[in-house]
Coordinates of C-alpha atoms in Angstrom, one line a residue:
Chain A
X1 CA -41.7 -43.7 105.8
X2 CA -44.6 -41.8 107.9
X3 CA -42.4 -38.7 106.4
X4 CA -43.6 -38.9 103.1
X5 CA -46.5 -36.1 102.3
X6 CA -49.7 -37.7 102.0
X7 CA -52.0 -36.2 99.0
X8 CA -54.3 -33.6 99.8
X9 CA -57.4 -35.1 100.4
X10 CA -59.6 -35.3 97.4
X11 CA -62.7 -33.3 99.2
X12 CA -60.2 -30.2 99.7
X13 CA -61.4 -28.7 96.3
X14 CA -64.7 -28.2 95.1
X15 CA -65.8 -28.4 91.5
X16 CA -66.6 -24.8 92.1
X17 CA -62.8 -23.8 92.3
X18 CA -62.3 -24.8 88.8
X19 CA -63.0 -22.7 86.0
X20 CA -63.5 -23.7 82.3
X21 CA -61.2 -21.4 79.9
X22 CA -61.9 -22.8 77.0
X23 CA -59.5 -23.2 73.8
X24 CA -59.6 -20.3 71.4
X25 CA -58.9 -21.8 68.0
X26 CA -58.0 -18.4 66.3
X27 CA -55.8 -17.4 69.2
X28 CA -53.9 -20.9 69.1
X29 CA -53.4 -20.4 65.2
X30 CA -51.9 -17.2 65.7
X31 CA -48.1 -16.9 65.6
X32 CA -46.7 -15.1 69.0
X33 CA -44.1 -13.6 67.1
X34 CA -42.7 -13.5 63.6
X35 CA -41.3 -16.9 62.5
X36 CA -37.7 -17.7 62.4
X37 CA -36.7 -18.1 58.8
X38 CA -33.9 -20.4 58.0
X39 CA -31.8 -17.5 56.6
X40 CA -32.6 -15.6 59.5
X41 CA -31.4 -18.0 61.9
X42 CA -28.2 -18.4 59.5
X43 CA -27.7 -14.9 60.0
X44 CA -28.4 -14.5 63.9
X45 CA -25.7 -17.5 63.9
X46 CA -23.1 -16.3 61.4
X47 CA -23.4 -12.7 63.4
X48 CA -22.5 -14.3 66.8
X49 CA -19.1 -15.4 65.1
X50 CA -17.4 -12.1 65.8
X51 CA -14.0 -13.5 63.5
X52 CA -16.4 -14.4 60.4
X53 CA -18.1 -11.0 60.8
X54 CA -14.6 -9.5 61.2
X55 CA -13.6 -11.1 57.9
X56 CA -16.5 -10.2 56.2
X57 CA -16.1 -6.5 56.9
X58 CA -12.0 -6.8 56.2
X59 CA -13.1 -8.2 52.8
X60 CA -15.8 -5.5 52.1
X61 CA -12.9 -2.8 52.8
X62 CA -10.6 -4.9 50.4
X63 CA -13.3 -4.7 47.8
X64 CA -14.1 -1.2 47.7
X65 CA -10.3 0.0 48.4
X66 CA -10.0 -2.2 45.0
X67 CA -12.7 -0.1 43.3
X68 CA -11.9 3.1 44.8
X69 CA -8.0 3.6 45.0
X70 CA -7.4 3.3 41.0
X71 CA -9.9 5.8 40.3
X72 CA -9.3 8.4 42.8
X73 CA -5.4 7.9 42.9
X74 CA -3.4 10.8 41.6
X75 CA -1.1 8.2 39.8
X76 CA -2.0 6.0 37.0
X77 CA -1.2 2.4 37.4
X78 CA 0.4 1.8 34.2
X79 CA 2.1 5.2 33.9
X80 CA 6.2 5.0 34.0
X81 CA 8.0 7.5 35.9
X82 CA 11.7 6.7 35.3
X83 CA 12.5 9.7 37.7
X84 CA 11.2 7.9 40.7
X85 CA 12.4 4.1 40.2
X86 CA 12.6 1.9 43.2
X87 CA 11.5 4.4 45.8
X88 CA 10.9 3.1 49.4
X89 CA 7.5 3.7 51.0
X90 CA 7.0 7.5 51.4
X91 CA 4.3 10.1 51.7
X92 CA 4.0 10.7 48.4
X93 CA 4.3 6.8 47.3
X94 CA 2.8 5.0 50.0
X95 CA 3.6 1.6 48.9
X96 CA 6.9 2.9 47.2
X97 CA 7.3 2.4 43.2
X98 CA 8.5 -0.7 41.2
X99 CA 11.6 -0.4 39.0
X100 CA 9.7 1.5 36.3
X101 CA 8.7 4.3 38.5
X102 CA 5.1 3.1 38.7
X103 CA 2.9 3.9 42.3
X104 CA 2.6 0.6 44.0
X105 CA -0.1 1.7 46.0
X106 CA -2.2 2.1 43.1
X107 CA -0.9 -0.9 41.4
X108 CA -1.7 -3.3 44.4
X109 CA -5.1 -2.2 44.2
X110 CA -5.4 -2.6 40.6
X111 CA -4.0 -5.9 40.7
X112 CA -6.5 -6.5 43.7
X113 CA -9.4 -5.5 41.3
X114 CA -8.0 -8.4 38.8
X115 CA -6.9 -11.0 41.7
X116 CA -10.6 -10.7 43.6
X117 CA -12.5 -10.5 40.1
X118 CA -10.9 -13.5 39.0
X119 CA -11.3 -15.3 42.3
X120 CA -15.2 -14.5 42.9
X121 CA -15.9 -14.9 39.1
X122 CA -14.1 -18.4 38.8
X123 CA -15.6 -19.8 42.1
X124 CA -19.3 -18.4 40.8
X125 CA -18.9 -20.2 37.2
X126 CA -17.6 -23.3 38.8
X127 CA -20.3 -23.5 41.0
X128 CA -23.1 -22.6 38.2
X129 CA -21.9 -25.2 35.9
X130 CA -21.3 -27.7 38.6
X131 CA -24.5 -27.3 40.0
X132 CA -26.3 -27.9 36.6
X133 CA -24.6 -30.7 35.5
X134 CA -24.9 -32.5 39.1
X135 CA -28.4 -31.5 39.0
X136 CA -29.3 -33.3 35.6
X137 CA -27.0 -36.2 36.8
X138 CA -28.7 -36.5 40.0
X139 CA -32.3 -35.8 38.4
X140 CA -32.2 -38.4 35.5
X141 CA -30.3 -41.0 37.3
X142 CA -29.8 -44.2 35.4
X143 CA -27.4 -44.4 32.8
X144 CA -27.7 -40.8 32.3
X145 CA -25.9 -40.2 35.7
X146 CA -23.6 -42.9 35.3
X147 CA -22.2 -41.7 32.1
X148 CA -21.9 -37.9 33.3
X149 CA -20.2 -39.1 36.3
X150 CA -17.7 -41.2 34.3
X151 CA -17.0 -38.3 32.3
X152 CA -16.2 -36.1 35.7
X153 CA -14.2 -39.1 36.9
X154 CA -12.2 -38.8 33.9
X155 CA -11.5 -35.3 33.9
X156 CA -10.7 -34.9 37.4
X157 CA -8.0 -37.6 37.2
X158 CA -5.8 -35.1 35.4
X159 CA -4.0 -33.0 37.9
X160 CA -5.9 -29.5 38.0
X161 CA -2.8 -27.8 38.1
X162 CA -1.6 -29.4 34.6
X163 CA -5.1 -28.6 32.9
X164 CA -4.8 -25.1 33.8
X165 CA -1.3 -24.9 32.6
X166 CA -2.0 -26.7 29.6
X167 CA -5.4 -24.3 28.9
X168 CA -3.3 -21.2 29.2
X169 CA -0.7 -22.0 27.0
X170 CA -3.3 -23.4 24.1
X171 CA -5.4 -20.0 24.8
X172 CA -2.2 -17.8 25.0
X173 CA -4.1 -16.4 28.0
X174 CA -3.2 -13.0 28.5
X175 CA -7.1 -11.7 29.5
X176 CA -9.1 -12.5 32.2
X177 CA -11.8 -14.2 30.3
X178 CA -9.2 -16.7 28.7
X179 CA -7.6 -17.2 31.8
X180 CA -10.7 -18.0 33.6
X181 CA -11.5 -20.1 31.0
X182 CA -8.4 -22.3 31.5
X183 CA -9.0 -22.4 35.2
X184 CA -12.9 -23.5 35.1
X185 CA -12.7 -25.7 32.5
X186 CA -12.2 -28.8 34.8
X187 CA -12.8 -26.7 37.9
X188 CA -16.1 -27.6 38.1
X189 CA -15.8 -31.5 38.7
X190 CA -15.8 -31.5 42.5
X191 CA -19.0 -29.3 42.8
X192 CA -20.6 -31.4 40.1
X193 CA -19.9 -34.4 42.7
X194 CA -21.1 -32.5 45.6
X195 CA -24.1 -31.1 44.1
X196 CA -25.1 -34.8 42.8
X197 CA -24.7 -36.5 46.1
X198 CA -26.4 -34.0 48.3
X199 CA -29.3 -34.0 45.7
X200 CA -29.1 -37.9 45.8
X201 CA -29.3 -37.8 49.5
X202 CA -32.1 -35.2 49.6
X203 CA -34.3 -36.9 47.1
X204 CA -33.9 -40.3 49.5
X205 CA -34.9 -38.2 52.3
X206 CA -38.1 -38.6 54.2
X207 CA -39.9 -34.9 53.6
X208 CA -39.0 -35.4 50.0
X209 CA -41.2 -38.9 49.8
X210 CA -43.9 -37.3 52.2
X211 CA -44.1 -34.3 49.3
X212 CA -44.1 -36.8 46.6
X213 CA -47.0 -39.1 48.4
X214 CA -49.3 -35.9 48.9
X215 CA -49.0 -35.5 45.1
X216 CA -46.9 -32.6 44.7
X217 CA -45.3 -32.1 41.2
X218 CA -41.5 -33.2 40.4
X219 CA -40.7 -29.5 39.4
X220 CA -42.2 -28.2 42.8
X221 CA -40.1 -30.5 44.7
X222 CA -36.8 -29.6 42.6
X223 CA -37.7 -25.8 43.5
X224 CA -38.9 -26.0 46.8
X225 CA -36.7 -28.8 48.5
X226 CA -34.1 -29.3 46.5
X227 CA -32.4 -26.3 45.2
X228 CA -32.9 -24.6 48.7
X229 CA -31.3 -27.4 50.7
X230 CA -28.2 -27.5 48.2
X231 CA -28.1 -23.7 48.4
X232 CA -26.6 -23.4 51.7
X233 CA -24.1 -26.3 50.9
X234 CA -23.0 -24.2 47.4
X235 CA -22.6 -21.0 49.0
X236 CA -20.1 -22.2 51.5
X237 CA -18.4 -24.2 48.6
X238 CA -18.3 -21.1 46.4
X239 CA -16.5 -19.2 49.6
X240 CA -14.0 -22.2 50.0
X241 CA -13.4 -22.0 46.3
X242 CA -12.2 -18.5 46.0
X243 CA -9.2 -18.2 47.6
X244 CA -8.1 -21.7 45.5
X245 CA -8.9 -19.5 42.4
X246 CA -6.9 -16.5 43.8
X247 CA -3.9 -18.5 44.1
X248 CA -4.1 -20.3 41.2
X249 CA -4.1 -16.9 39.4
X250 CA -1.1 -16.0 41.4
X251 CA 0.8 -19.1 40.4
X252 CA 0.1 -18.5 36.9
X253 CA 1.1 -15.1 36.9
X254 CA 3.9 -16.0 38.8
X255 CA 5.2 -18.5 36.0
X256 CA 4.3 -16.0 33.3
X257 CA 1.3 -17.3 32.1
X258 CA -1.3 -15.0 33.6
X259 CA -1.9 -11.4 33.3
X260 CA 0.1 -9.4 31.3
X261 CA 1.8 -6.3 31.7
X262 CA 0.7 -3.1 32.0
X263 CA -2.2 -5.1 33.7
X264 CA -1.2 -6.6 37.0
X265 CA -2.5 -8.7 39.6
X266 CA -1.1 -9.6 43.2
X267 CA 0.6 -12.8 41.8
X268 CA 2.4 -10.7 39.1
X269 CA 3.1 -8.0 41.3
X270 CA 4.6 -10.5 44.0
X271 CA 6.5 -12.3 41.4
X272 CA 8.2 -9.1 40.1
X273 CA 8.7 -8.1 43.4
X274 CA 10.8 -11.1 44.2
X275 CA 13.6 -10.4 41.5
X276 CA 14.1 -7.3 44.1
X277 CA 13.6 -9.1 47.4
X278 CA 17.1 -8.7 48.8
X279 CA 17.4 -5.1 48.3
X280 CA 13.5 -3.8 47.9
X281 CA 11.5 -6.2 50.3
X282 CA 8.8 -4.0 50.2
X283 CA 8.0 -4.7 46.6
X284 CA 7.1 -7.9 47.4
X285 CA 5.7 -7.5 51.0
X286 CA 2.4 -5.9 49.6
X287 CA 1.2 -7.6 47.2
X288 CA 1.9 -10.8 49.2
X289 CA 0.4 -9.4 52.5
X290 CA -2.8 -8.9 50.5
X291 CA -2.9 -12.3 48.9
X292 CA -2.7 -13.8 52.4
X293 CA -5.1 -11.4 54.0
X294 CA -7.9 -12.1 51.4
X295 CA -7.3 -16.0 51.4
X296 CA -7.3 -15.6 55.3
X297 CA -10.7 -13.6 55.0
X298 CA -12.5 -16.3 53.0
X299 CA -11.1 -18.8 54.9
X300 CA -12.5 -17.3 58.0
X301 CA -15.8 -16.2 56.5
X302 CA -16.3 -19.6 54.9
X303 CA -15.8 -21.4 58.5
X304 CA -18.0 -18.9 59.5
X305 CA -20.8 -19.3 56.9
X306 CA -20.4 -23.2 57.2
X307 CA -21.0 -23.3 61.0
X308 CA -24.0 -20.7 60.3
X309 CA -25.7 -22.4 57.2
X310 CA -25.1 -26.0 58.1
X311 CA -25.7 -26.7 61.9
X312 CA -25.1 -30.6 61.2
X313 CA -21.6 -29.8 60.2
X314 CA -20.7 -27.8 63.3
X315 CA -18.1 -29.3 66.0
Chain B
X1 CA -9.1 -58.2 45.6
X2 CA -7.5 -59.4 42.6
X3 CA -10.4 -58.5 40.4
X4 CA -10.7 -55.1 42.3
X5 CA -7.1 -54.4 41.3
X6 CA -7.3 -55.6 37.9
X7 CA -10.4 -53.5 36.9
X8 CA -8.8 -50.3 38.4
X9 CA -5.8 -51.1 36.5
X10 CA -7.8 -51.4 33.0
X11 CA -9.6 -48.0 34.1
X12 CA -6.4 -46.4 34.7
X13 CA -5.1 -47.5 31.4
X14 CA -8.4 -46.3 29.4
X15 CA -8.3 -42.8 31.3
X16 CA -4.5 -42.5 30.6
X17 CA -5.0 -43.0 26.9
X18 CA -8.0 -40.9 26.9
X19 CA -5.9 -37.8 28.9
X20 CA -2.8 -38.2 26.3
X21 CA -5.3 -38.2 23.1
X22 CA -7.1 -35.2 24.4
X23 CA -3.7 -33.5 25.3
X24 CA -1.9 -34.2 22.0
X25 CA -4.8 -32.7 20.0
X26 CA -5.3 -29.8 22.3
X27 CA -1.4 -29.1 22.0
X28 CA -1.9 -29.5 18.0
X29 CA -4.8 -26.9 17.7
X30 CA -2.7 -24.1 18.8
X31 CA -3.1 -22.0 15.9
X32 CA 0.3 -21.8 13.4
X33 CA 3.2 -24.0 13.9
X34 CA 5.3 -24.6 16.6
X35 CA 8.3 -23.6 14.8
X36 CA 6.9 -20.3 14.1
X37 CA 5.5 -19.8 17.6
X38 CA 9.4 -20.3 18.6
X39 CA 11.4 -18.4 15.8
X40 CA 9.3 -15.3 14.1
X41 CA 11.3 -14.6 10.6
X42 CA 12.6 -18.0 9.3
X43 CA 13.2 -18.1 5.7
X44 CA 10.5 -20.2 4.2
X45 CA 13.0 -22.8 3.2
X46 CA 14.1 -23.8 6.3
X47 CA 10.7 -23.5 8.2
X48 CA 9.9 -26.6 5.7
X49 CA 13.1 -28.4 6.6
X50 CA 12.5 -27.9 10.2
X51 CA 8.7 -28.9 9.8
X52 CA 9.4 -31.8 7.8
X53 CA 12.4 -32.9 10.7
X54 CA 10.1 -33.2 13.3
X55 CA 7.0 -34.6 10.9
X56 CA 4.8 -31.4 11.5
X57 CA 4.0 -31.3 7.7
X58 CA 2.1 -34.5 8.1
X59 CA -1.6 -34.7 8.5
X60 CA -2.7 -34.6 12.1
X61 CA -3.9 -38.2 11.9
X62 CA -0.7 -39.3 10.6
X63 CA 1.2 -37.6 13.7
X64 CA -1.3 -39.0 16.0
X65 CA -0.9 -42.4 15.1
X66 CA 3.3 -41.9 14.9
X67 CA 2.8 -40.2 18.4
X68 CA 1.3 -43.0 20.1
X69 CA 3.3 -45.4 18.5
X70 CA 6.5 -43.7 20.2
X71 CA 4.9 -43.4 23.5
X72 CA 4.5 -46.8 23.7
X73 CA 7.9 -47.7 22.7
X74 CA 8.6 -44.8 25.8
X75 CA 9.7 -42.5 23.6
X76 CA 8.1 -39.3 24.6
X77 CA 9.6 -36.9 22.1
X78 CA 12.5 -34.4 21.7
X79 CA 12.7 -30.8 22.8
X80 CA 12.4 -28.3 20.1
X81 CA 14.1 -25.6 21.7
X82 CA 17.5 -27.7 22.8
X83 CA 17.7 -30.4 19.9
X84 CA 18.7 -33.7 21.3
X85 CA 17.2 -33.3 24.8
X86 CA 15.0 -36.4 25.1
X87 CA 11.9 -35.7 27.6
X88 CA 12.5 -39.3 28.8
X89 CA 16.3 -38.4 29.7
X90 CA 14.7 -34.9 31.6
X91 CA 12.4 -37.6 33.3
X92 CA 15.5 -40.1 34.4
X93 CA 17.9 -37.3 35.1
X94 CA 15.7 -35.1 37.1
X95 CA 12.9 -37.2 38.4
X96 CA 14.8 -38.4 41.2
X97 CA 15.6 -34.8 42.4
X98 CA 12.0 -34.0 42.6
X99 CA 11.0 -37.1 44.1
X100 CA 13.4 -36.7 46.9
X101 CA 12.3 -33.2 47.8
X102 CA 8.8 -33.8 47.4
X103 CA 8.9 -37.4 49.0
X104 CA 11.1 -35.8 52.1
X105 CA 9.2 -33.0 52.8
X106 CA 5.5 -34.8 52.4
X107 CA 7.1 -37.4 54.9
X108 CA 8.1 -34.8 57.2
X109 CA 4.9 -32.6 56.9
X110 CA 2.7 -35.9 57.0
X111 CA 4.1 -36.8 60.4
X112 CA 4.4 -33.4 61.9
X113 CA 0.8 -32.6 60.5
X114 CA -0.7 -35.7 62.0
X115 CA 0.9 -35.3 65.5
X116 CA -0.2 -31.6 65.6
X117 CA -3.7 -32.7 64.8
X118 CA -3.9 -35.3 67.5
X119 CA -2.3 -32.7 70.0
X120 CA -5.1 -30.4 68.9
X121 CA -7.8 -32.5 69.5
X122 CA -6.8 -34.2 72.4
X123 CA -6.3 -30.6 74.0
X124 CA -9.9 -29.5 72.4
X125 CA -10.4 -25.6 72.8
X126 CA -7.2 -25.1 75.1
X127 CA -3.9 -23.1 74.0
X128 CA -2.3 -25.7 72.3
X129 CA -5.6 -26.2 70.1
X130 CA -5.8 -22.5 69.2
X131 CA -2.0 -22.2 68.7
X132 CA -2.0 -25.3 66.4
X133 CA -5.2 -24.1 64.3
X134 CA -4.0 -20.8 63.9
X135 CA -0.6 -22.0 62.4
X136 CA -2.5 -24.3 60.4
X137 CA -4.7 -21.6 58.9
X138 CA -1.8 -19.2 58.4
X139 CA -0.1 -21.8 56.7
X140 CA -3.2 -22.4 54.1
X141 CA -3.6 -19.1 53.3
X142 CA 0.1 -17.8 52.9
X143 CA 0.9 -18.8 49.3
X144 CA 4.2 -21.1 48.9
X145 CA 6.4 -18.6 46.8
X146 CA 6.1 -16.0 49.9
X147 CA 6.9 -18.1 52.4
X148 CA 9.9 -19.3 50.3
X149 CA 10.8 -15.9 49.7
X150 CA 10.8 -14.7 53.3
X151 CA 12.7 -18.0 54.6
X152 CA 15.3 -17.3 51.8
X153 CA 15.5 -13.8 52.8
X154 CA 15.4 -14.7 56.5
X155 CA 17.9 -17.7 56.6
X156 CA 20.2 -16.6 54.0
X157 CA 20.5 -13.0 54.1
X158 CA 19.9 -12.0 57.8
X159 CA 21.2 -15.0 59.0
X160 CA 23.2 -16.7 56.7
X161 CA 22.9 -20.5 57.6
X162 CA 21.9 -22.2 54.4
X163 CA 22.7 -21.3 50.9
X164 CA 20.5 -19.3 48.9
X165 CA 20.1 -21.7 46.0
X166 CA 21.8 -24.9 44.4
X167 CA 21.8 -28.9 44.6
X168 CA 24.2 -31.7 45.1
X169 CA 24.8 -31.1 49.3
X170 CA 22.8 -32.0 52.1
X171 CA 22.4 -28.3 53.4
X172 CA 20.7 -27.5 49.9
X173 CA 17.8 -29.6 50.7
X174 CA 16.8 -28.0 54.2
X175 CA 15.3 -24.6 53.0
X176 CA 12.8 -26.1 50.1
X177 CA 11.7 -28.9 52.0
X178 CA 11.3 -26.4 55.0
X179 CA 8.9 -24.1 52.8
X180 CA 7.0 -27.7 51.5
X181 CA 6.5 -28.7 54.6
X182 CA 4.4 -25.9 55.6
X183 CA 1.4 -26.8 53.3
X184 CA 1.0 -30.8 54.5
X185 CA 1.5 -30.0 58.2
X186 CA -1.3 -27.5 58.0
X187 CA -3.6 -29.3 55.9
X188 CA -3.2 -32.8 57.8
X189 CA -3.2 -30.8 61.2
X190 CA -6.8 -29.7 60.1
X191 CA -8.0 -32.9 58.8
X192 CA -6.5 -35.1 61.4
X193 CA -8.0 -32.9 64.0
X194 CA -11.5 -33.1 63.1
X195 CA -11.1 -37.1 62.3
X196 CA -10.0 -37.2 65.9
X197 CA -13.0 -35.6 67.5
X198 CA -15.2 -37.7 65.3
X199 CA -13.4 -40.8 66.3
X200 CA -13.5 -39.5 70.4
X201 CA -17.3 -39.3 70.4
X202 CA -17.5 -43.1 69.1
X203 CA -19.1 -45.8 71.4
X204 CA -16.2 -47.8 71.3
X205 CA -13.9 -45.1 73.1
X206 CA -16.3 -45.1 75.9
X207 CA -16.2 -48.7 76.3
X208 CA -12.7 -48.6 76.3
X209 CA -12.6 -46.3 78.7
X210 CA -15.2 -48.0 80.8
X211 CA -13.4 -51.3 80.9
X212 CA -10.3 -49.1 82.2
X213 CA -7.8 -49.0 79.2
X214 CA -5.0 -46.6 79.9
X215 CA -5.3 -43.1 78.2
X216 CA -2.0 -43.6 76.2
X217 CA -3.4 -46.9 75.0
X218 CA -6.5 -45.6 73.9
X219 CA -4.9 -42.9 71.9
X220 CA -2.8 -45.3 70.3
X221 CA -4.6 -48.4 69.5
X222 CA -8.3 -46.8 69.1
X223 CA -8.3 -43.1 68.1
X224 CA -5.2 -43.0 65.9
X225 CA -5.8 -46.3 64.1
X226 CA -9.6 -45.1 63.4
X227 CA -8.8 -41.6 62.7
X228 CA -6.0 -42.4 60.5
X229 CA -8.0 -44.0 58.2
X230 CA -9.6 -41.1 56.3
X231 CA -6.2 -39.4 56.0
X232 CA -5.3 -42.0 53.7
X233 CA -7.2 -40.5 51.0
X234 CA -5.5 -37.3 51.3
X235 CA -1.7 -38.9 51.6
X236 CA -2.4 -40.8 48.2
X237 CA -3.4 -37.0 46.4
X238 CA -0.5 -35.5 47.9
X239 CA 2.0 -38.6 46.5
X240 CA 0.3 -37.8 43.2
X241 CA 1.3 -34.1 43.8
X242 CA 5.1 -34.6 44.8
X243 CA 6.3 -34.4 41.5
X244 CA 4.1 -31.5 40.2
X245 CA 3.5 -29.9 43.2
X246 CA 7.0 -28.2 43.5
X247 CA 7.1 -26.2 40.2
X248 CA 7.5 -22.9 42.0
X249 CA 10.0 -23.9 44.9
X250 CA 12.2 -25.5 42.4
X251 CA 12.3 -22.5 40.6
X252 CA 12.8 -20.3 43.3
X253 CA 15.8 -22.1 44.9
X254 CA 17.2 -23.3 41.2
X255 CA 16.7 -27.0 42.2
X256 CA 17.4 -29.2 38.9
X257 CA 13.9 -31.0 39.1
X258 CA 10.9 -31.8 36.7
X259 CA 9.3 -28.9 37.9
X260 CA 12.0 -26.3 37.0
X261 CA 12.1 -28.0 33.5
X262 CA 8.5 -28.0 33.1
X263 CA 8.1 -24.2 34.1
X264 CA 11.0 -23.4 31.5
X265 CA 9.4 -25.5 28.9
X266 CA 6.1 -23.7 29.3
X267 CA 8.3 -20.1 28.8
X268 CA 10.1 -21.2 25.9
X269 CA 6.7 -22.5 24.5
X270 CA 8.6 -26.0 24.1
X271 CA 5.6 -27.9 23.2
X272 CA 7.1 -31.3 22.9
X273 CA 8.5 -31.0 26.2
X274 CA 5.4 -29.5 27.6
X275 CA 3.2 -32.5 26.4
X276 CA 5.8 -35.3 27.1
X277 CA 6.3 -34.0 30.7
X278 CA 2.1 -33.3 30.9
X279 CA 1.9 -37.2 30.1
X280 CA 4.4 -38.2 32.8
X281 CA 2.5 -36.0 35.5
X282 CA -0.7 -37.5 34.6
X283 CA 0.4 -40.8 34.9
X284 CA 2.4 -40.7 38.0
X285 CA -1.1 -39.1 39.3
X286 CA -3.0 -41.7 38.0
X287 CA -0.6 -44.3 39.5
X288 CA -0.7 -42.9 42.7
X289 CA -4.9 -42.7 42.5
X290 CA -4.9 -46.7 41.7
X291 CA -2.2 -47.5 44.6
X292 CA -4.6 -45.3 46.9
X293 CA -7.5 -47.2 45.8
X294 CA -5.9 -50.3 46.4
X295 CA -4.5 -49.4 50.1
X296 CA -8.1 -48.0 51.1
X297 CA -9.6 -51.3 49.7
X298 CA -7.1 -53.5 51.8
X299 CA -7.4 -51.2 55.3
X300 CA -11.3 -50.8 54.8
X301 CA -13.1 -54.0 53.8
X302 CA -16.5 -51.8 53.5
X303 CA -15.0 -50.3 50.4
X304 CA -13.9 -53.7 48.8
X305 CA -17.5 -55.0 49.3
X306 CA -19.2 -52.2 47.8
X307 CA -16.9 -52.1 44.6
X308 CA -16.8 -56.1 44.3
X309 CA -20.2 -56.9 44.2

């Protein structure tokens, strides 16, 4: 007990040893460094995820290739050349040629244009419609909300693939716009549900209540709190939905309801390649490879985005 | 509970009726008539006879009432392409085939997926976790028809172990089921992993550990039971997809199932078969969803009470 150090006696310091520094109000209000915004923080977190960044750049590369190759290639994607049918990959034809002598390298990238365009556009359309619908339902509430959500419930009780098939038959889809219509006609339902529940959750949160109490007009609450807080969720959702659309398009083309020749897509190319699989496996290999690669990239990037934008969800 | 079930049942019937109505009018809104869509240059008289035979010359309202009446009697129409082939017969003969393949692959995929998910979660960030997650991501990103084609190529051409296509013997089932397993395994492994990770952090697991329950017992009694519940939602939508999910697999492996007939009806533009099968698929889907709701309410009292109110 005697080992305990005693406090220094109070007469060890004289009042003169202390100096009043004072508090400078102007100084303390200044930011020492630039404030970290939400998006800046998200970008920093996204950058730390090497896999997601790699996926992003690979996607960028694929997109550039789909734009550039059909423009620069010496071959036309629809031009048939019966003298060079079914050639294995060579210096002239990097991915070989198909059974009508069309250059597969050009065709794969032309198909990529269609596949990626459908994937991205489809996800964007679905997100836009879903946001507006879910937002309106959440904003008005009451019977409007109930009616709108019942409609969604009925629409989503039909298997999605069946709706797509039926719609493509009815629209006789062969062009990209009709294909997109068929795929998005009920595709927005899950997004609407998601947006609605997120918006309801936000409108019940403390900071929105605080804003309301302070007399912030409703429109400003929607613009300032509801939309930015839902946006991250929607961005992540779009990223995860793109592969779904690419896959649906591949399925439709595979069945014969999708893009019609001479135009093509990865699904259509894979389907055409399947017929020659036993003897010319390269015809199926390349389009399938790019479907898988693109879907993989979007999934990885979506994982990265989710972790970056929504720290709560991170495990 | 009974009230809940009846309520869901009534709701289901309403939904089914709406879907049937919408589908009917959509199919009949296709420009031109089904006969012309199939056969281009038919003499005018023959066309009229055919139209009258299938009742296409009647006003749409009359056709609709007739269709609904027939549906209620269990008659879902007859193929336009192959006269005499009734939709209900297609379902009766070929639904079991689809059911066997889909059910078997779902059962196998579900079991393996759940086990993989638990294994991954319990070895978090170690090699089994990483390996399983890589396989799971690949499984969700590679389209089924690619998996099917590659497996078909490897196991029937390079190493001829299984027959390429066909139906009737046990060896014909292996490849299609293998291909259809990949999706469920990947989905359930990912889902179960995150569900288990949620459960592991709960207080009751800590309590169980503190009072000295063995690790094995914690996993089987506490973690498995509680993380399994959310998976029920998933398995119900998978059950709903058993019949409609195997379109591609059935046509690749030439299996006489519902999916194959659906696809060939699409390619033939055989509208009445498409319409009939669509109703069947939707009916199965809604029924599975109903079962799912009941199952959820049975296993999780919180849902039952929030719905009963």
